[in-house]
């Protein structure tokens, strides 16, 4: 018999890759922001600099995985970027570069210094809200 890591979540919560996450539909403000400023990223070689809220970066895609990075909410202060290396059925294999500070809106200082850390891991294809996880800014006019 296979070892299965299963647990029940309380009412109002869903299991999101081994964690109980409150079921909250995306806000109208968030969906408008992503629609107005973002473009979904989902192919190998593409770079994401905008992330859906509460997206997790795991060390491995299978059970027993650990969170190695989290994006809390999308914003114009780009401090990391993820390059899709491969596409699996439920995950993107990514290399993430995390900078010391924002690299958007004409701020070049942190990008020129290079990343403070580079991580390799697995990002679920959807966020806890059911949104695509990885996006890139199609424009930043009005945000800077």
mmCIF file of N, CA and C in Angstrom:
data_model
loop_
_atom_site.group_PDB
_atom_site.id
_atom_site.type_symbol
_atom_site.label_atom_id
_atom_site.label_comp_id
_atom_site.label_asym_id
_atom_site.label_seq_id
_atom_site.Cartn_x
_atom_site.Cartn_y
_atom_site.Cartn_z
ATOM 1 N N UNK A 1 0.848 -1.175 0.000
ATOM 2 C CA UNK A 1 0.000 0.000 0.000
ATOM 3 C C UNK A 1 0.895 1.240 0.000
ATOM 4 N N UNK A 2 0.569 2.218 -0.798
ATOM 5 C CA UNK A 2 1.369 3.444 -0.927
ATOM 6 C C UNK A 2 1.179 4.334 0.288
ATOM 7 N N UNK A 3 2.231 5.017 0.678
ATOM 8 C CA UNK A 3 2.170 5.974 1.760
ATOM 9 C C UNK A 3 1.592 7.273 1.206
ATOM 10 N N UNK A 4 0.478 7.705 1.751
ATOM 11 C CA UNK A 4 -0.195 8.898 1.257
ATOM 12 C C UNK A 4 -0.221 9.937 2.375
ATOM 13 N N UNK A 5 0.262 11.143 2.061
ATOM 14 C CA UNK A 5 0.179 12.240 3.015
ATOM 15 C C UNK A 5 -1.160 12.917 2.797
ATOM 16 N N UNK A 6 -2.135 12.573 3.599
ATOM 17 C CA UNK A 6 -3.465 13.148 3.439
ATOM 18 C C UNK A 6 -3.920 13.702 4.780
ATOM 19 N N UNK A 7 -4.642 14.775 4.705
ATOM 20 C CA UNK A 7 -5.237 15.332 5.896
ATOM 21 C C UNK A 7 -6.489 16.081 5.489
ATOM 22 N N UNK A 8 -7.389 16.221 6.415
ATOM 23 C CA UNK A 8 -8.641 16.913 6.136
ATOM 24 C C UNK A 8 -8.500 18.376 6.539
ATOM 25 N N UNK A 9 -9.064 19.223 5.732
ATOM 26 C CA UNK A 9 -9.069 20.643 6.037
ATOM 27 C C UNK A 9 -10.428 21.019 6.626
ATOM 28 N N UNK A 10 -10.431 22.018 7.486
ATOM 29 C CA UNK A 10 -11.671 22.506 8.066
ATOM 30 C C UNK A 10 -12.568 23.094 6.982
ATOM 31 N N UNK A 11 -13.829 23.236 7.287
ATOM 32 C CA UNK A 11 -14.789 23.835 6.353
ATOM 33 C C UNK A 11 -14.297 25.224 5.946
ATOM 34 N N UNK A 12 -14.433 25.536 4.687
ATOM 35 C CA UNK A 12 -13.986 26.826 4.181
ATOM 36 C C UNK A 12 -12.529 26.827 3.733
ATOM 37 N N UNK A 13 -11.858 25.675 3.831
ATOM 38 C CA UNK A 13 -10.462 25.545 3.441
ATOM 39 C C UNK A 13 -10.326 24.418 2.426
ATOM 40 N N UNK A 14 -9.343 24.525 1.552
ATOM 41 C CA UNK A 14 -9.023 23.475 0.588
ATOM 42 C C UNK A 14 -7.581 23.049 0.768
ATOM 43 N N UNK A 15 -7.300 21.808 0.417
ATOM 44 C CA UNK A 15 -5.930 21.324 0.426
ATOM 45 C C UNK A 15 -5.218 21.887 -0.805
ATOM 46 N N UNK A 16 -4.135 22.597 -0.575
ATOM 47 C CA UNK A 16 -3.323 23.159 -1.655
ATOM 48 C C UNK A 16 -1.916 22.612 -1.494
ATOM 49 N N UNK A 17 -1.659 21.485 -2.124
ATOM 50 C CA UNK A 17 -0.355 20.831 -2.088
ATOM 51 C C UNK A 17 0.137 20.599 -0.658
ATOM 52 N N UNK A 18 -0.757 20.037 0.169
ATOM 53 C CA UNK A 18 -0.388 19.659 1.528
ATOM 54 C C UNK A 18 -0.602 20.727 2.572
ATOM 55 N N UNK A 19 -1.167 21.853 2.186
ATOM 56 C CA UNK A 19 -1.449 22.925 3.133
ATOM 57 C C UNK A 19 -2.923 23.286 3.046
ATOM 58 N N UNK A 20 -3.557 23.542 4.194
ATOM 59 C CA UNK A 20 -4.952 23.981 4.192
ATOM 60 C C UNK A 20 -4.974 25.481 3.949
ATOM 61 N N UNK A 21 -5.581 25.863 2.839
ATOM 62 C CA UNK A 21 -5.643 27.263 2.428
ATOM 63 C C UNK A 21 -7.102 27.695 2.425
ATOM 64 N N UNK A 22 -7.372 28.862 3.014
ATOM 65 C CA UNK A 22 -8.733 29.378 3.035
ATOM 66 C C UNK A 22 -9.241 29.590 1.613
ATOM 67 N N UNK A 23 -10.472 29.177 1.374
ATOM 68 C CA UNK A 23 -11.085 29.334 0.061
ATOM 69 C C UNK A 23 -11.547 30.785 -0.072
ATOM 70 N N UNK A 24 -10.801 31.544 -0.851
ATOM 71 C CA UNK A 24 -11.127 32.948 -1.070
ATOM 72 C C UNK A 24 -11.023 33.202 -2.567
ATOM 73 N N UNK A 25 -12.139 33.548 -3.204
ATOM 74 C CA UNK A 25 -12.034 33.845 -4.631
ATOM 75 C C UNK A 25 -11.188 35.101 -4.840
ATOM 76 N N UNK A 26 -10.543 35.218 -5.999
ATOM 77 C CA UNK A 26 -9.732 36.413 -6.247
ATOM 78 C C UNK A 26 -10.609 37.665 -6.246
ATOM 79 N N UNK A 27 -10.075 38.723 -5.685
ATOM 80 C CA UNK A 27 -10.834 39.978 -5.631
ATOM 81 C C UNK A 27 -10.953 40.583 -7.029
ATOM 82 N N UNK A 28 -11.958 41.394 -7.204
ATOM 83 C CA UNK A 28 -12.152 42.091 -8.483
ATOM 84 C C UNK A 28 -10.944 42.990 -8.770
ATOM 85 N N UNK A 29 -10.405 43.624 -7.721
ATOM 86 C CA UNK A 29 -9.235 44.490 -7.883
ATOM 87 C C UNK A 29 -8.037 43.691 -8.410
ATOM 88 N N UNK A 30 -7.838 42.484 -7.863
ATOM 89 C CA UNK A 30 -6.720 41.635 -8.298
ATOM 90 C C UNK A 30 -6.906 41.185 -9.741
ATOM 91 N N UNK A 31 -8.085 40.695 -10.076
ATOM 92 C CA UNK A 31 -8.303 40.224 -11.444
ATOM 93 C C UNK A 31 -8.195 41.367 -12.445
ATOM 94 N N UNK A 32 -8.644 42.552 -12.061
ATOM 95 C CA UNK A 32 -8.503 43.726 -12.933
ATOM 96 C C UNK A 32 -7.032 44.072 -13.116
ATOM 97 N N UNK A 33 -6.252 44.063 -12.021
ATOM 98 C CA UNK A 33 -4.822 44.351 -12.084
ATOM 99 C C UNK A 33 -4.116 43.383 -13.029
ATOM 100 N N UNK A 34 -4.368 42.080 -12.854
ATOM 101 C CA UNK A 34 -3.717 41.083 -13.710
ATOM 102 C C UNK A 34 -4.152 41.231 -15.167
ATOM 103 N N UNK A 35 -5.427 41.508 -15.387
ATOM 104 C CA UNK A 35 -5.938 41.674 -16.750
ATOM 105 C C UNK A 35 -5.329 42.909 -17.415
ATOM 106 N N UNK A 36 -5.220 44.003 -16.657
ATOM 107 C CA UNK A 36 -4.721 45.262 -17.212
ATOM 108 C C UNK A 36 -3.205 45.260 -17.416
ATOM 109 N N UNK A 37 -2.464 44.643 -16.487
ATOM 110 C CA UNK A 37 -1.001 44.760 -16.507
ATOM 111 C C UNK A 37 -0.262 43.466 -16.830
ATOM 112 N N UNK A 38 -0.919 42.322 -16.691
ATOM 113 C CA UNK A 38 -0.215 41.061 -16.815
ATOM 114 C C UNK A 38 -0.533 40.278 -18.063
ATOM 115 N N UNK A 39 0.397 39.403 -18.390
ATOM 116 C CA UNK A 39 0.241 38.441 -19.473
ATOM 117 C C UNK A 39 0.700 37.101 -18.927
ATOM 118 N N UNK A 40 -0.138 36.078 -19.062
ATOM 119 C CA UNK A 40 0.201 34.772 -18.508
ATOM 120 C C UNK A 40 1.458 34.214 -19.160
ATOM 121 N N UNK A 41 2.291 33.566 -18.342
ATOM 122 C CA UNK A 41 3.522 32.918 -18.784
ATOM 123 C C UNK A 41 3.350 31.430 -18.509
ATOM 124 N N UNK A 42 3.602 30.570 -19.528
ATOM 125 C CA UNK A 42 3.396 29.144 -19.291
ATOM 126 C C UNK A 42 4.224 28.226 -20.197
ATOM 127 N N UNK A 43 5.223 28.777 -20.883
ATOM 128 C CA UNK A 43 6.044 27.986 -21.795
ATOM 129 C C UNK A 43 7.498 27.970 -21.327
ATOM 130 N N UNK A 44 8.190 26.864 -21.581
ATOM 131 C CA UNK A 44 9.612 26.780 -21.245
ATOM 132 C C UNK A 44 10.367 27.909 -21.929
ATOM 133 N N UNK A 45 11.273 28.552 -21.191
ATOM 134 C CA UNK A 45 12.062 29.661 -21.698
ATOM 135 C C UNK A 45 11.490 31.022 -21.372
ATOM 136 N N UNK A 46 10.204 31.096 -21.027
ATOM 137 C CA UNK A 46 9.598 32.385 -20.686
ATOM 138 C C UNK A 46 10.005 32.808 -19.273
ATOM 139 N N UNK A 47 10.015 34.129 -19.047
ATOM 140 C CA UNK A 47 10.399 34.696 -17.752
ATOM 141 C C UNK A 47 9.190 35.375 -17.131
ATOM 142 N N UNK A 48 8.934 35.051 -15.878
ATOM 143 C CA UNK A 48 7.841 35.640 -15.116
ATOM 144 C C UNK A 48 8.414 36.657 -14.130
ATOM 145 N N UNK A 49 7.806 37.844 -14.086
ATOM 146 C CA UNK A 49 8.196 38.845 -13.090
ATOM 147 C C UNK A 49 6.989 39.330 -12.294
ATOM 148 N N UNK A 50 5.855 38.665 -12.483
ATOM 149 C CA UNK A 50 4.613 38.985 -11.787
ATOM 150 C C UNK A 50 3.999 37.653 -11.362
ATOM 151 N N UNK A 51 3.577 37.557 -10.106
ATOM 152 C CA UNK A 51 3.135 36.285 -9.558
ATOM 153 C C UNK A 51 1.779 36.449 -8.890
ATOM 154 N N UNK A 52 0.899 35.457 -9.062
ATOM 155 C CA UNK A 52 -0.390 35.470 -8.369
ATOM 156 C C UNK A 52 -0.131 35.387 -6.863
ATOM 157 N N UNK A 53 -1.074 35.831 -6.038
ATOM 158 C CA UNK A 53 -0.841 35.823 -4.585
ATOM 159 C C UNK A 53 -0.689 34.418 -4.014
ATOM 160 N N UNK A 54 0.163 34.325 -3.010
ATOM 161 C CA UNK A 54 0.386 33.100 -2.247
ATOM 162 C C UNK A 54 0.904 31.932 -3.080
ATOM 163 N N UNK A 55 1.603 32.239 -4.158
ATOM 164 C CA UNK A 55 2.210 31.187 -4.972
ATOM 165 C C UNK A 55 3.441 30.671 -4.239
ATOM 166 N N UNK A 56 3.591 29.356 -4.245
ATOM 167 C CA UNK A 56 4.666 28.705 -3.511
ATOM 168 C C UNK A 56 5.707 28.133 -4.467
ATOM 169 N N UNK A 57 6.958 28.188 -4.055
ATOM 170 C CA UNK A 57 8.050 27.518 -4.751
ATOM 171 C C UNK A 57 8.477 26.365 -3.859
ATOM 172 N N UNK A 58 8.356 25.139 -4.379
ATOM 173 C CA UNK A 58 8.696 23.939 -3.620
ATOM 174 C C UNK A 58 10.051 23.397 -4.045
ATOM 175 N N UNK A 59 10.660 22.615 -3.151
ATOM 176 C CA UNK A 59 11.940 21.980 -3.458
ATOM 177 C C UNK A 59 11.784 20.765 -4.368
ATOM 178 N N UNK A 60 10.598 20.143 -4.363
ATOM 179 C CA UNK A 60 10.332 18.994 -5.232
ATOM 180 C C UNK A 60 8.820 18.914 -5.469
ATOM 181 N N UNK A 61 8.398 18.266 -6.551
ATOM 182 C CA UNK A 61 6.970 18.217 -6.838
ATOM 183 C C UNK A 61 6.206 17.118 -6.097
ATOM 184 N N UNK A 62 6.893 16.103 -5.586
ATOM 185 C CA UNK A 62 6.201 14.983 -4.961
ATOM 186 C C UNK A 62 5.949 15.232 -3.474
ATOM 187 N N UNK A 63 5.226 14.294 -2.858
ATOM 188 C CA UNK A 63 4.903 14.401 -1.436
ATOM 189 C C UNK A 63 6.169 14.572 -0.602
ATOM 190 N N UNK A 64 6.026 15.250 0.535
ATOM 191 C CA UNK A 64 7.173 15.534 1.380
ATOM 192 C C UNK A 64 7.879 16.813 0.971
ATOM 193 N N UNK A 65 7.272 17.567 0.064
ATOM 194 C CA UNK A 65 7.884 18.801 -0.448
ATOM 195 C C UNK A 65 7.951 19.868 0.644
ATOM 196 N N UNK A 66 8.924 20.761 0.497
ATOM 197 C CA UNK A 66 9.093 21.891 1.413
ATOM 198 C C UNK A 66 9.014 23.187 0.621
ATOM 199 N N UNK A 67 8.463 24.212 1.249
ATOM 200 C CA UNK A 67 8.384 25.537 0.624
ATOM 201 C C UNK A 67 9.753 26.191 0.740
ATOM 202 N N UNK A 68 10.288 26.681 -0.386
ATOM 203 C CA UNK A 68 11.577 27.375 -0.334
ATOM 204 C C UNK A 68 11.450 28.867 -0.673
ATOM 205 N N UNK A 69 10.282 29.293 -1.174
ATOM 206 C CA UNK A 69 10.032 30.720 -1.443
ATOM 207 C C UNK A 69 8.531 30.905 -1.631
ATOM 208 N N UNK A 70 8.041 32.092 -1.294
ATOM 209 C CA UNK A 70 6.622 32.417 -1.456
ATOM 210 C C UNK A 70 6.488 33.826 -2.014
ATOM 211 N N UNK A 71 5.565 34.002 -2.939
ATOM 212 C CA UNK A 71 5.197 35.340 -3.400
ATOM 213 C C UNK A 71 3.855 35.656 -2.768
ATOM 214 N N UNK A 72 3.805 36.698 -1.951
ATOM 215 C CA UNK A 72 2.596 37.030 -1.186
ATOM 216 C C UNK A 72 1.518 37.693 -2.027
ATOM 217 N N UNK A 73 1.896 38.687 -2.811
ATOM 218 C CA UNK A 73 0.904 39.399 -3.621
ATOM 219 C C UNK A 73 1.610 40.058 -4.791
ATOM 220 N N UNK A 74 0.907 40.213 -5.891
ATOM 221 C CA UNK A 74 1.534 40.875 -7.039
ATOM 222 C C UNK A 74 1.672 42.370 -6.795
ATOM 223 N N UNK A 75 2.786 42.949 -7.241
ATOM 224 C CA UNK A 75 2.961 44.401 -7.168
ATOM 225 C C UNK A 75 4.011 44.835 -8.177
ATOM 226 N N UNK A 76 4.164 46.141 -8.326
ATOM 227 C CA UNK A 76 5.070 46.693 -9.333
ATOM 228 C C UNK A 76 6.525 46.721 -8.875
ATOM 229 N N UNK A 77 6.798 46.427 -7.612
ATOM 230 C CA UNK A 77 8.177 46.374 -7.122
ATOM 231 C C UNK A 77 8.755 45.000 -7.428
ATOM 232 N N UNK A 78 9.198 44.819 -8.646
ATOM 233 C CA UNK A 78 9.718 43.521 -9.073
ATOM 234 C C UNK A 78 11.029 43.253 -8.338
ATOM 235 N N UNK A 79 11.029 42.226 -7.482
ATOM 236 C CA UNK A 79 12.234 41.865 -6.734
ATOM 237 C C UNK A 79 12.700 40.452 -7.049
ATOM 238 N N UNK A 80 11.985 39.783 -7.955
ATOM 239 C CA UNK A 80 12.399 38.442 -8.367
ATOM 240 C C UNK A 80 11.830 38.145 -9.744
ATOM 241 N N UNK A 81 12.443 37.162 -10.383
ATOM 242 C CA UNK A 81 11.947 36.701 -11.670
ATOM 243 C C UNK A 81 12.194 35.203 -11.757
ATOM 244 N N UNK A 82 11.281 34.518 -12.428
ATOM 245 C CA UNK A 82 11.371 33.065 -12.562
ATOM 246 C C UNK A 82 11.407 32.703 -14.037
ATOM 247 N N UNK A 83 12.396 31.924 -14.416
ATOM 248 C CA UNK A 83 12.486 31.417 -15.780
ATOM 249 C C UNK A 83 11.964 29.987 -15.784
ATOM 250 N N UNK A 84 10.996 29.716 -16.654
ATOM 251 C CA UNK A 84 10.451 28.362 -16.764
ATOM 252 C C UNK A 84 11.467 27.497 -17.516
ATOM 253 N N UNK A 85 11.933 26.446 -16.852
ATOM 254 C CA UNK A 85 12.897 25.517 -17.447
ATOM 255 C C UNK A 85 12.199 24.327 -18.094
ATOM 256 N N UNK A 86 11.080 23.898 -17.486
ATOM 257 C CA UNK A 86 10.344 22.750 -17.990
ATOM 258 C C UNK A 86 8.905 22.852 -17.499
ATOM 259 N N UNK A 87 8.004 22.156 -18.184
ATOM 260 C CA UNK A 87 6.596 22.155 -17.820
ATOM 261 C C UNK A 87 6.180 20.716 -17.524
ATOM 262 N N UNK A 88 5.713 20.476 -16.286
ATOM 263 C CA UNK A 88 5.217 19.174 -15.853
ATOM 264 C C UNK A 88 3.689 19.230 -15.813
ATOM 265 N N UNK A 89 3.001 18.125 -15.590
ATOM 266 C CA UNK A 89 1.533 18.169 -15.580
ATOM 267 C C UNK A 89 0.931 19.182 -14.593
ATOM 268 N N UNK A 90 1.453 19.278 -13.359
ATOM 269 C CA UNK A 90 0.889 20.187 -12.354
ATOM 270 C C UNK A 90 1.818 21.316 -11.943
ATOM 271 N N UNK A 91 3.068 21.283 -12.397
ATOM 272 C CA UNK A 91 4.076 22.231 -11.945
ATOM 273 C C UNK A 91 4.885 22.790 -13.108
ATOM 274 N N UNK A 92 5.485 23.956 -12.836
ATOM 275 C CA UNK A 92 6.536 24.494 -13.694
ATOM 276 C C UNK A 92 7.849 24.273 -12.952
ATOM 277 N N UNK A 93 8.871 23.817 -13.649
ATOM 278 C CA UNK A 93 10.222 23.738 -13.089
ATOM 279 C C UNK A 93 10.843 25.094 -13.405
ATOM 280 N N UNK A 94 11.282 25.813 -12.373
ATOM 281 C CA UNK A 94 11.752 27.186 -12.572
ATOM 282 C C UNK A 94 13.095 27.436 -11.900
ATOM 283 N N UNK A 95 13.798 28.420 -12.434
ATOM 284 C CA UNK A 95 14.964 29.004 -11.777
ATOM 285 C C UNK A 95 14.560 30.418 -11.397
ATOM 286 N N UNK A 96 14.658 30.728 -10.108
ATOM 287 C CA UNK A 96 14.212 32.020 -9.582
ATOM 288 C C UNK A 96 15.427 32.832 -9.150
ATOM 289 N N UNK A 97 15.496 34.056 -9.630
ATOM 290 C CA UNK A 97 16.518 35.000 -9.191
ATOM 291 C C UNK A 97 15.841 36.026 -8.283
ATOM 292 N N UNK A 98 16.337 36.127 -7.044
ATOM 293 C CA UNK A 98 15.788 37.060 -6.060
ATOM 294 C C UNK A 98 16.807 38.174 -5.860
ATOM 295 N N UNK A 99 16.362 39.420 -6.036
ATOM 296 C CA UNK A 99 17.243 40.585 -5.924
ATOM 297 C C UNK A 99 17.097 41.248 -4.564
ATOM 298 N N UNK A 100 18.071 42.086 -4.206
ATOM 299 C CA UNK A 100 18.087 42.785 -2.912
ATOM 300 C C UNK A 100 16.981 43.824 -2.802
ATOM 301 N N UNK A 101 16.497 44.317 -3.934
ATOM 302 C CA UNK A 101 15.457 45.340 -3.950
ATOM 303 C C UNK A 101 14.792 45.377 -5.309
ATOM 304 N N UNK A 102 13.920 46.368 -5.519
ATOM 305 C CA UNK A 102 13.162 46.435 -6.771
ATOM 306 C C UNK A 102 14.053 46.662 -7.991
ATOM 307 N N UNK A 103 13.655 46.028 -9.094
ATOM 308 C CA UNK A 103 14.391 46.162 -10.354
ATOM 309 C C UNK A 103 13.492 46.766 -11.433
ATOM 310 N N UNK A 104 12.353 47.301 -11.027
ATOM 311 C CA UNK A 104 11.388 47.857 -11.975
ATOM 312 C C UNK A 104 11.390 49.380 -11.921
ATOM 313 N N UNK A 105 10.628 49.976 -12.807
ATOM 314 C CA UNK A 105 10.406 51.425 -12.836
ATOM 315 C C UNK A 105 11.719 52.210 -12.957
ATOM 316 N N UNK A 106 12.648 51.679 -13.742
ATOM 317 C CA UNK A 106 13.898 52.384 -13.990
ATOM 318 C C UNK A 106 14.963 52.215 -12.922
ATOM 319 N N UNK A 107 14.714 51.402 -11.915
ATOM 320 C CA UNK A 107 15.707 51.161 -10.862
ATOM 321 C C UNK A 107 16.643 50.058 -11.358
ATOM 322 N N UNK A 108 17.863 50.417 -11.691
ATOM 323 C CA UNK A 108 18.814 49.456 -12.261
ATOM 324 C C UNK A 108 19.829 48.933 -11.246
ATOM 325 N N UNK A 109 19.976 49.633 -10.126
ATOM 326 C CA UNK A 109 21.019 49.325 -9.145
ATOM 327 C C UNK A 109 21.023 47.855 -8.721
ATOM 328 N N UNK A 110 19.855 47.311 -8.345
ATOM 329 C CA UNK A 110 19.802 45.950 -7.822
ATOM 330 C C UNK A 110 19.972 44.913 -8.927
ATOM 331 N N UNK A 111 19.473 45.208 -10.112
ATOM 332 C CA UNK A 111 19.623 44.285 -11.246
ATOM 333 C C UNK A 111 21.105 44.201 -11.641
ATOM 334 N N UNK A 112 21.798 45.351 -11.625
ATOM 335 C CA UNK A 112 23.220 45.372 -11.991
ATOM 336 C C UNK A 112 24.075 44.614 -10.982
ATOM 337 N N UNK A 113 23.690 44.645 -9.712
ATOM 338 C CA UNK A 113 24.422 43.899 -8.681
ATOM 339 C C UNK A 113 24.280 42.393 -8.873
ATOM 340 N N UNK A 114 23.205 42.001 -9.510
ATOM 341 C CA UNK A 114 22.921 40.579 -9.681
ATOM 342 C C UNK A 114 22.055 40.073 -8.546
ATOM 343 N N UNK A 115 21.553 38.855 -8.684
ATOM 344 C CA UNK A 115 20.656 38.323 -7.654
ATOM 345 C C UNK A 115 21.386 38.052 -6.345
ATOM 346 N N UNK A 116 20.663 38.252 -5.224
ATOM 347 C CA UNK A 116 21.248 37.904 -3.923
ATOM 348 C C UNK A 116 21.187 36.398 -3.718
ATOM 349 N N UNK A 117 20.246 35.741 -4.402
ATOM 350 C CA UNK A 117 20.176 34.287 -4.366
ATOM 351 C C UNK A 117 19.486 33.779 -5.631
ATOM 352 N N UNK A 118 19.825 32.576 -6.006
ATOM 353 C CA UNK A 118 19.173 31.905 -7.127
ATOM 354 C C UNK A 118 18.652 30.572 -6.610
ATOM 355 N N UNK A 119 17.369 30.312 -6.848
ATOM 356 C CA UNK A 119 16.707 29.114 -6.366
ATOM 357 C C UNK A 119 16.204 28.298 -7.551
ATOM 358 N N UNK A 120 16.187 27.010 -7.410
ATOM 359 C CA UNK A 120 15.595 26.141 -8.436
ATOM 360 C C UNK A 120 14.536 25.308 -7.742
ATOM 361 N N UNK A 121 13.336 25.274 -8.326
ATOM 362 C CA UNK A 121 12.264 24.534 -7.682
ATOM 363 C C UNK A 121 11.061 24.361 -8.583
ATOM 364 N N UNK A 122 9.924 24.118 -7.939
ATOM 365 C CA UNK A 122 8.694 23.750 -8.624
ATOM 366 C C UNK A 122 7.559 24.668 -8.171
ATOM 367 N N UNK A 123 6.901 25.308 -9.123
ATOM 368 C CA UNK A 123 5.779 26.208 -8.859
ATOM 369 C C UNK A 123 4.507 25.539 -9.372
ATOM 370 N N UNK A 124 3.465 25.419 -8.522
ATOM 371 C CA UNK A 124 2.196 24.893 -9.025
ATOM 372 C C UNK A 124 1.677 25.779 -10.166
ATOM 373 N N UNK A 125 0.993 25.171 -11.119
ATOM 374 C CA UNK A 125 0.495 25.927 -12.266
ATOM 375 C C UNK A 125 -0.612 26.913 -11.902
ATOM 376 N N UNK A 126 -1.306 26.651 -10.798
ATOM 377 C CA UNK A 126 -2.361 27.572 -10.367
ATOM 378 C C UNK A 126 -2.119 28.021 -8.930
ATOM 379 N N UNK A 127 -2.617 29.204 -8.632
ATOM 380 C CA UNK A 127 -2.518 29.752 -7.281
ATOM 381 C C UNK A 127 -3.632 29.161 -6.420
ATOM 382 N N UNK A 128 -3.602 29.399 -5.101
ATOM 383 C CA UNK A 128 -4.694 28.910 -4.246
ATOM 384 C C UNK A 128 -6.062 29.464 -4.666
ATOM 385 N N UNK A 129 -6.092 30.622 -5.330
ATOM 386 C CA UNK A 129 -7.345 31.225 -5.786
ATOM 387 C C UNK A 129 -7.796 30.678 -7.141
ATOM 388 N N UNK A 130 -7.015 29.750 -7.714
ATOM 389 C CA UNK A 130 -7.372 29.181 -9.003
ATOM 390 C C UNK A 130 -6.889 29.998 -10.192
ATOM 391 N N UNK A 131 -6.066 31.012 -9.942
ATOM 392 C CA UNK A 131 -5.503 31.836 -11.012
ATOM 393 C C UNK A 131 -4.235 31.190 -11.556
ATOM 394 N N UNK A 132 -3.871 31.464 -12.807
ATOM 395 C CA UNK A 132 -2.556 31.032 -13.263
ATOM 396 C C UNK A 132 -1.485 31.629 -12.340
ATOM 397 N N UNK A 133 -0.454 30.865 -12.033
ATOM 398 C CA UNK A 133 0.573 31.302 -11.075
ATOM 399 C C UNK A 133 1.547 32.329 -11.637
ATOM 400 N N UNK A 134 2.006 32.107 -12.864
ATOM 401 C CA UNK A 134 3.096 32.910 -13.420
ATOM 402 C C UNK A 134 2.598 33.884 -14.480
ATOM 403 N N UNK A 135 3.053 35.126 -14.363
ATOM 404 C CA UNK A 135 2.664 36.214 -15.255
ATOM 405 C C UNK A 135 3.900 37.057 -15.538
ATOM 406 N N UNK A 136 3.807 37.902 -16.527
ATOM 407 C CA UNK A 136 4.818 38.929 -16.734
ATOM 408 C C UNK A 136 4.081 40.229 -17.015
ATOM 409 N N UNK A 137 4.742 41.322 -16.642
ATOM 410 C CA UNK A 137 4.147 42.623 -16.915
ATOM 411 C C UNK A 137 4.163 42.862 -18.412
ATOM 412 N N UNK A 138 2.999 43.186 -18.977
ATOM 413 C CA UNK A 138 2.964 43.547 -20.388
ATOM 414 C C UNK A 138 3.222 45.048 -20.533
ATOM 415 N N UNK A 139 2.981 45.809 -19.476
ATOM 416 C CA UNK A 139 3.353 47.233 -19.408
ATOM 417 C C UNK A 139 3.233 47.663 -17.954
ATOM 418 N N UNK A 140 3.907 48.762 -17.625
ATOM 419 C CA UNK A 140 3.872 49.271 -16.254
ATOM 420 C C UNK A 140 3.419 50.725 -16.214
ATOM 421 N N UNK A 141 2.901 51.226 -17.324
ATOM 422 C CA UNK A 141 2.471 52.622 -17.343
ATOM 423 C C UNK A 141 1.382 52.845 -16.301
ATOM 424 N N UNK A 142 1.539 53.889 -15.524
ATOM 425 C CA UNK A 142 0.625 54.199 -14.457
ATOM 426 C C UNK A 142 1.019 53.587 -13.124
ATOM 427 N N UNK A 143 1.970 52.666 -13.116
ATOM 428 C CA UNK A 143 2.409 52.029 -11.873
ATOM 429 C C UNK A 143 3.672 52.648 -11.306
ATOM 430 N N UNK A 144 4.468 53.267 -12.181
ATOM 431 C CA UNK A 144 5.757 53.813 -11.745
ATOM 432 C C UNK A 144 5.639 55.295 -11.433
#
